[in-house]
Short mmCIF file of C-alpha atoms in Angstrom, two decimals:
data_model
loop_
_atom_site.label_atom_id
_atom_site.label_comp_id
_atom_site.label_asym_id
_atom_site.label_seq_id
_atom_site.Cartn_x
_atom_site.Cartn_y
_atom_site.Cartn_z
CA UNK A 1 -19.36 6.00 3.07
CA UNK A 2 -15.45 5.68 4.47
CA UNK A 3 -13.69 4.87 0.68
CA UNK A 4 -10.59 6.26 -1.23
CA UNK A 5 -11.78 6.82 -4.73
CA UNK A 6 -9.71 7.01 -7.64
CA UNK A 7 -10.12 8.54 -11.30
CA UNK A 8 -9.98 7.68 -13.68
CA UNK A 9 -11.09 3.69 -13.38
CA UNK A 10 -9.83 3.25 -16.97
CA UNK A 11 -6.89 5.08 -19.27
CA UNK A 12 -5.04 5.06 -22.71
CA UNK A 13 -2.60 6.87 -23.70
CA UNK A 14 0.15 7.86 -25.82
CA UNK A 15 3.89 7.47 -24.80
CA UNK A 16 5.18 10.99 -23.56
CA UNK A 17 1.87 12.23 -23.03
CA UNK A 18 1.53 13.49 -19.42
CA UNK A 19 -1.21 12.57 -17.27
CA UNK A 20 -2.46 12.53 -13.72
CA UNK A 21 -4.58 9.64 -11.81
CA UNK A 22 -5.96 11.62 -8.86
CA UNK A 23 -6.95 9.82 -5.43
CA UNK A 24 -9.02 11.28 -2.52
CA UNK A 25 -10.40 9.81 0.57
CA UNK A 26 -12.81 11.18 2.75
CA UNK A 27 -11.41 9.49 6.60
CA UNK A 28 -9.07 12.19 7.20
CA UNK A 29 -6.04 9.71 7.19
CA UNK A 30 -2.67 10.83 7.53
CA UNK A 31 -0.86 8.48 5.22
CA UNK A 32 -1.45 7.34 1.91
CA UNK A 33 0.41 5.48 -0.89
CA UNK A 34 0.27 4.46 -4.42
CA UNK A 35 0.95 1.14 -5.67
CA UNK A 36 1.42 -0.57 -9.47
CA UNK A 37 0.24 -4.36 -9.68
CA UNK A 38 1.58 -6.36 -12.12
CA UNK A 39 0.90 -9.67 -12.98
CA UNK A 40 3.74 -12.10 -10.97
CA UNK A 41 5.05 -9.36 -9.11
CA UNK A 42 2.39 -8.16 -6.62
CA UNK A 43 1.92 -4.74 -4.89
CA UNK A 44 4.37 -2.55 -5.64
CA UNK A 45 4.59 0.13 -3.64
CA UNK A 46 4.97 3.95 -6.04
CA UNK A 47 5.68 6.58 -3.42
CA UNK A 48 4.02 7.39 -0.56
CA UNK A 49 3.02 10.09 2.20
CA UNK A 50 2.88 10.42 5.88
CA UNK A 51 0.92 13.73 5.00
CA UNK A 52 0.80 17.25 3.88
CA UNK A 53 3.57 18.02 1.71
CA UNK A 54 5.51 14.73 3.64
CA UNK A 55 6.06 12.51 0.92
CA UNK A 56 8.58 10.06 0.22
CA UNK A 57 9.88 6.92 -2.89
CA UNK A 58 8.70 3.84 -2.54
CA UNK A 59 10.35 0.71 -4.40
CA UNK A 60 9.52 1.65 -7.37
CA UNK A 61 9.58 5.65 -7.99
CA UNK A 62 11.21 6.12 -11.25
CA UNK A 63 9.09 8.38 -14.00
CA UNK A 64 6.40 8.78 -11.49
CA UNK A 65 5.68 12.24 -9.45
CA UNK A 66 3.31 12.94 -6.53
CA UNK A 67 1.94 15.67 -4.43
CA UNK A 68 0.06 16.17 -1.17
CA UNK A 69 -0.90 19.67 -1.07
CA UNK A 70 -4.04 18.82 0.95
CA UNK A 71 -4.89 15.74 3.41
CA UNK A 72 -7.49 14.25 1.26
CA UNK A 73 -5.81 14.44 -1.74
CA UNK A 74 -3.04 12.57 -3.28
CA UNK A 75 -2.25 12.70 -7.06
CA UNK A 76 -0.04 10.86 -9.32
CA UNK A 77 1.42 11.96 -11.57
CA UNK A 78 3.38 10.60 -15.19
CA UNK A 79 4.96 13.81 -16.69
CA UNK A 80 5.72 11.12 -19.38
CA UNK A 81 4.11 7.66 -19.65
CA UNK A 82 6.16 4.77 -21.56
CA UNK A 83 5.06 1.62 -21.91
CA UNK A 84 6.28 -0.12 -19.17
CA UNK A 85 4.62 2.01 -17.02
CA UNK A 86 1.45 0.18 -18.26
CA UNK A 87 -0.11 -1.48 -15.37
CA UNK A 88 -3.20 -1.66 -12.73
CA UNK A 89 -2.58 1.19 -9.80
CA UNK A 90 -3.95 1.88 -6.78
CA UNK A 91 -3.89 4.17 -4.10
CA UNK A 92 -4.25 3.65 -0.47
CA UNK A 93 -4.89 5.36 2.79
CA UNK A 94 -4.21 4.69 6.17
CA UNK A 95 -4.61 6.67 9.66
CA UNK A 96 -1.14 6.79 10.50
CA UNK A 97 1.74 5.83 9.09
CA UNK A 98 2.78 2.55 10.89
CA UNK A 99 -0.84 1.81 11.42
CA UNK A 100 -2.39 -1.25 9.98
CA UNK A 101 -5.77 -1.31 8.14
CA UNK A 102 -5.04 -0.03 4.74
CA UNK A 103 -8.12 1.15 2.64
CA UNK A 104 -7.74 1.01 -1.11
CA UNK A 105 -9.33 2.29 -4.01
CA UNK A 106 -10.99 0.33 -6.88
CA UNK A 107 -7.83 1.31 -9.30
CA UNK A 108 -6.92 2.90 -12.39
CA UNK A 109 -5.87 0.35 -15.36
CA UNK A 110 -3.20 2.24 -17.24
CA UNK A 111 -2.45 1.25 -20.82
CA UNK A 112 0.36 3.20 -22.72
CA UNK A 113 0.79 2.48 -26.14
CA UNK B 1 15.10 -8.65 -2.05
CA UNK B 2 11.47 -9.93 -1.40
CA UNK B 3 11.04 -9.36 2.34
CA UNK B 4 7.62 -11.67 2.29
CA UNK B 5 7.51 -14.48 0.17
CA UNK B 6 4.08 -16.20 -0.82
CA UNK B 7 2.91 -19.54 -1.73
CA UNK B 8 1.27 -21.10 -3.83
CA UNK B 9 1.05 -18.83 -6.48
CA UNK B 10 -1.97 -20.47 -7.87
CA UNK B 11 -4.38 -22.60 -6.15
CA UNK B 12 -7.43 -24.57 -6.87
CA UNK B 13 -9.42 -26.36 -4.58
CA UNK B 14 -12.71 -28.04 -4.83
CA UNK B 15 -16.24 -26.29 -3.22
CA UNK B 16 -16.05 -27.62 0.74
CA UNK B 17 -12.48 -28.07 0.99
CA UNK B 18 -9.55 -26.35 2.67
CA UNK B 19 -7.26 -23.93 1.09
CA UNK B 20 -3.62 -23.16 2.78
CA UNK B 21 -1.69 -20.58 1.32
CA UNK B 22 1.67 -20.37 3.42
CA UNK B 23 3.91 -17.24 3.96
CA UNK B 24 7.15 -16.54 5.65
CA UNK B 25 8.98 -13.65 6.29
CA UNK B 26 13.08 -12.86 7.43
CA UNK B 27 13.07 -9.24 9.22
CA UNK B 28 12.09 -9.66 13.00
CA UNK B 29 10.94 -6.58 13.40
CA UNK B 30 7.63 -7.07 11.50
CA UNK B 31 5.02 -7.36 14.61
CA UNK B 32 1.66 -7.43 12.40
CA UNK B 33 0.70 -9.30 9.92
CA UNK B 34 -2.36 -8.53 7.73
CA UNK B 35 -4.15 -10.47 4.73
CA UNK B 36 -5.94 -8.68 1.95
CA UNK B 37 -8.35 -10.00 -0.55
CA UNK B 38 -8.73 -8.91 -3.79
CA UNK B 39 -11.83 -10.15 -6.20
CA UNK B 40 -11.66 -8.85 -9.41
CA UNK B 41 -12.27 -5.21 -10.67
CA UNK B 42 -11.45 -4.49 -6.98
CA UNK B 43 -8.56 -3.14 -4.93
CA UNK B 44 -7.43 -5.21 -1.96
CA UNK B 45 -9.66 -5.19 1.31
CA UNK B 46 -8.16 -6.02 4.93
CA UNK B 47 -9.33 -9.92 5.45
CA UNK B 48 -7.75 -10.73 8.88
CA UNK B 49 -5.00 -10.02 10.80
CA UNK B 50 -2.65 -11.61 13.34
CA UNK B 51 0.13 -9.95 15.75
CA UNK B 52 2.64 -12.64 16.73
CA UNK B 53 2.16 -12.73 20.19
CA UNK B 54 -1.05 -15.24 19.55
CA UNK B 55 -0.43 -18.75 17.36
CA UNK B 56 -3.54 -18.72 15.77
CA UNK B 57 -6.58 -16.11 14.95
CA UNK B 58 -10.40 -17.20 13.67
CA UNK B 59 -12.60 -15.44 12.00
CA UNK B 60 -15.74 -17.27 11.19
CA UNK B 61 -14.15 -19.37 8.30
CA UNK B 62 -10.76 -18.24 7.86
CA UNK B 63 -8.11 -18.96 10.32
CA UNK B 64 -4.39 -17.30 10.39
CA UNK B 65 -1.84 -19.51 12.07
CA UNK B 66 1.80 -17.90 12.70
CA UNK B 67 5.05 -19.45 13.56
CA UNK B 68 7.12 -16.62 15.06
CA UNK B 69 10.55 -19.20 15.65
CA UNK B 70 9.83 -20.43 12.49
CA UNK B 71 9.01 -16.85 10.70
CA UNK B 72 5.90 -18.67 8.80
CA UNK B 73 2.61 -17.78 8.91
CA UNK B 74 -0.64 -18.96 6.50
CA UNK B 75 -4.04 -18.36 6.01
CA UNK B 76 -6.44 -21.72 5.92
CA UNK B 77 -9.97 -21.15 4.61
CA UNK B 78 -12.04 -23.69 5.57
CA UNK B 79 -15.11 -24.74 3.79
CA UNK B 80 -13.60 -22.95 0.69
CA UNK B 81 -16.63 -21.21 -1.68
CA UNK B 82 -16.70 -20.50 -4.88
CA UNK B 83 -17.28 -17.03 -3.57
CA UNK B 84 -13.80 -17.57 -1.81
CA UNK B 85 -12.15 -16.90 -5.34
CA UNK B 86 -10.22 -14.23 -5.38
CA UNK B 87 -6.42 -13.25 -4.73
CA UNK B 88 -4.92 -13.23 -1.84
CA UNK B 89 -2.02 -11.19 -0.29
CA UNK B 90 -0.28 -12.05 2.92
CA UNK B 91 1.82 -8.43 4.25
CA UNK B 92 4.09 -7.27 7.11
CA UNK B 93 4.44 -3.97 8.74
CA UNK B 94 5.85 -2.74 11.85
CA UNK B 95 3.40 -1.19 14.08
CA UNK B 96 5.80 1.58 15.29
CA UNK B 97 6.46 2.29 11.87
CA UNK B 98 9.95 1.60 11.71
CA UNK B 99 9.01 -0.56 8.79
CA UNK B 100 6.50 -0.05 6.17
CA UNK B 101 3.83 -2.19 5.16
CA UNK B 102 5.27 -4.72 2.62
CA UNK B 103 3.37 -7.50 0.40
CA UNK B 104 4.05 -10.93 -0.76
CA UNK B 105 3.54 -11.19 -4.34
CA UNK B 106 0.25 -12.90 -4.18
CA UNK B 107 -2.20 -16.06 -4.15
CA UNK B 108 -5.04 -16.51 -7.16
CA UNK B 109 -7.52 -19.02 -5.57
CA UNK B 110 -10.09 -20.64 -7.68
CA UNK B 111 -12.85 -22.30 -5.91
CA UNK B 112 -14.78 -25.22 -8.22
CA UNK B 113 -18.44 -25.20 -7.78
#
């Protein structure tokens, strides 16, 4: 089955302790993004990648890292989670960057406390 | 700046009815324009889509009309089901990729048995 799955589904967590939500998909898609949803302010859009080792902010990059050292993979990373980095994320993958179609994953609700 | 703007942000309708949720955009280069549903517990899946050469696209019970002089387009579910509840986002991307894919900030429908 053609899905991007994310891990973990649910997470809490201390402030300053790092952590990473990973995200794979198995459709060989070039590009793939993260987003935070918050309530009121819809997809937000983390960073993003037009694939290996391409990747570029989004709108809202600050204390979040990524990586993309293979296609399939695409990892976020919080090298130290505060609260208002609390939220519902998901990642996303598309063929090509540019190209419409967008398949996301079921999402990782963050809490930091 | 919000380069798609959604409304209503809430909507209820009754079981049978129509629900219109209305979005409208400023940057002219946008040439597609998805919708994604999201129930709950889920991340958004690609509903319909319209490119703004055509006025108006069907898909069994949900129609997208679009405006282009008017930079407007909506979604109209007709027949609305409780099953229809969910949230819905309107987006905008440029096809060449000289834009990225951008959201509005969302519509919660609630369908009453």
């Amino acid at each position: 089955e053609a899905q991007v799955t994310q891990n973990p589904r649910y997470l809490i967590t201390v402030t300053g302790k790092k952590l990473t939500v990973t995200c794979s998909q198995n459709m060989n898609h070039e590009y793939m993004s993260w987003y935070r949803q918050d309530p009121g302010l819809g997809l937000r859009q983390i960073y993003y990648s037009m694939n290996v080792e391409v990747t570029d902010k989004g709108d809202v990059p600050e204390g979040y890292k990524v990586s993309r050292k293979e296609k399939r993979n695409f990892p976020l990373i919080l090298e130290s989670p505060s609260p208002n980095q609390t939220s519902l994320y998901f990642c996303a993958s598309s063929l090509s960057w540019g190209i419409y179609g967008y398949t996301f994953g079921s999402g990782t609700r963050l809490t930091v406390v | 700046q919000q380069q798609v703007k959604q409304s209503p942000q809430s909507l209820i309708v009754q079981k049978g009815g129509i629900s219109i949720i209305n979005c409208a955009y400023e940057n002219t280069a946008f040439d597609y324009f998805p919708w994604y549903q999201q129930f709950p517990g889920k991340g958004p899946a690609l509903l319909i889509a319209i490119r703004p050469d055509v006025s108006e696209k069907k898909e069994g019970r949900f129609t997208i009309s679009f405006n282009k002089s008017a930079k407007q387009f909506s979604l109209h579910i007709m027949d609305s089901q409780p099953g229809d509840s969910a949230t819905y986002f309107c987006a905008a991307i440029t096809q060449g990729g000289s834009e990225k894919l951008v959201f509005g900030k969302g519509t919660k429908l609630t369908v009453n048995p």
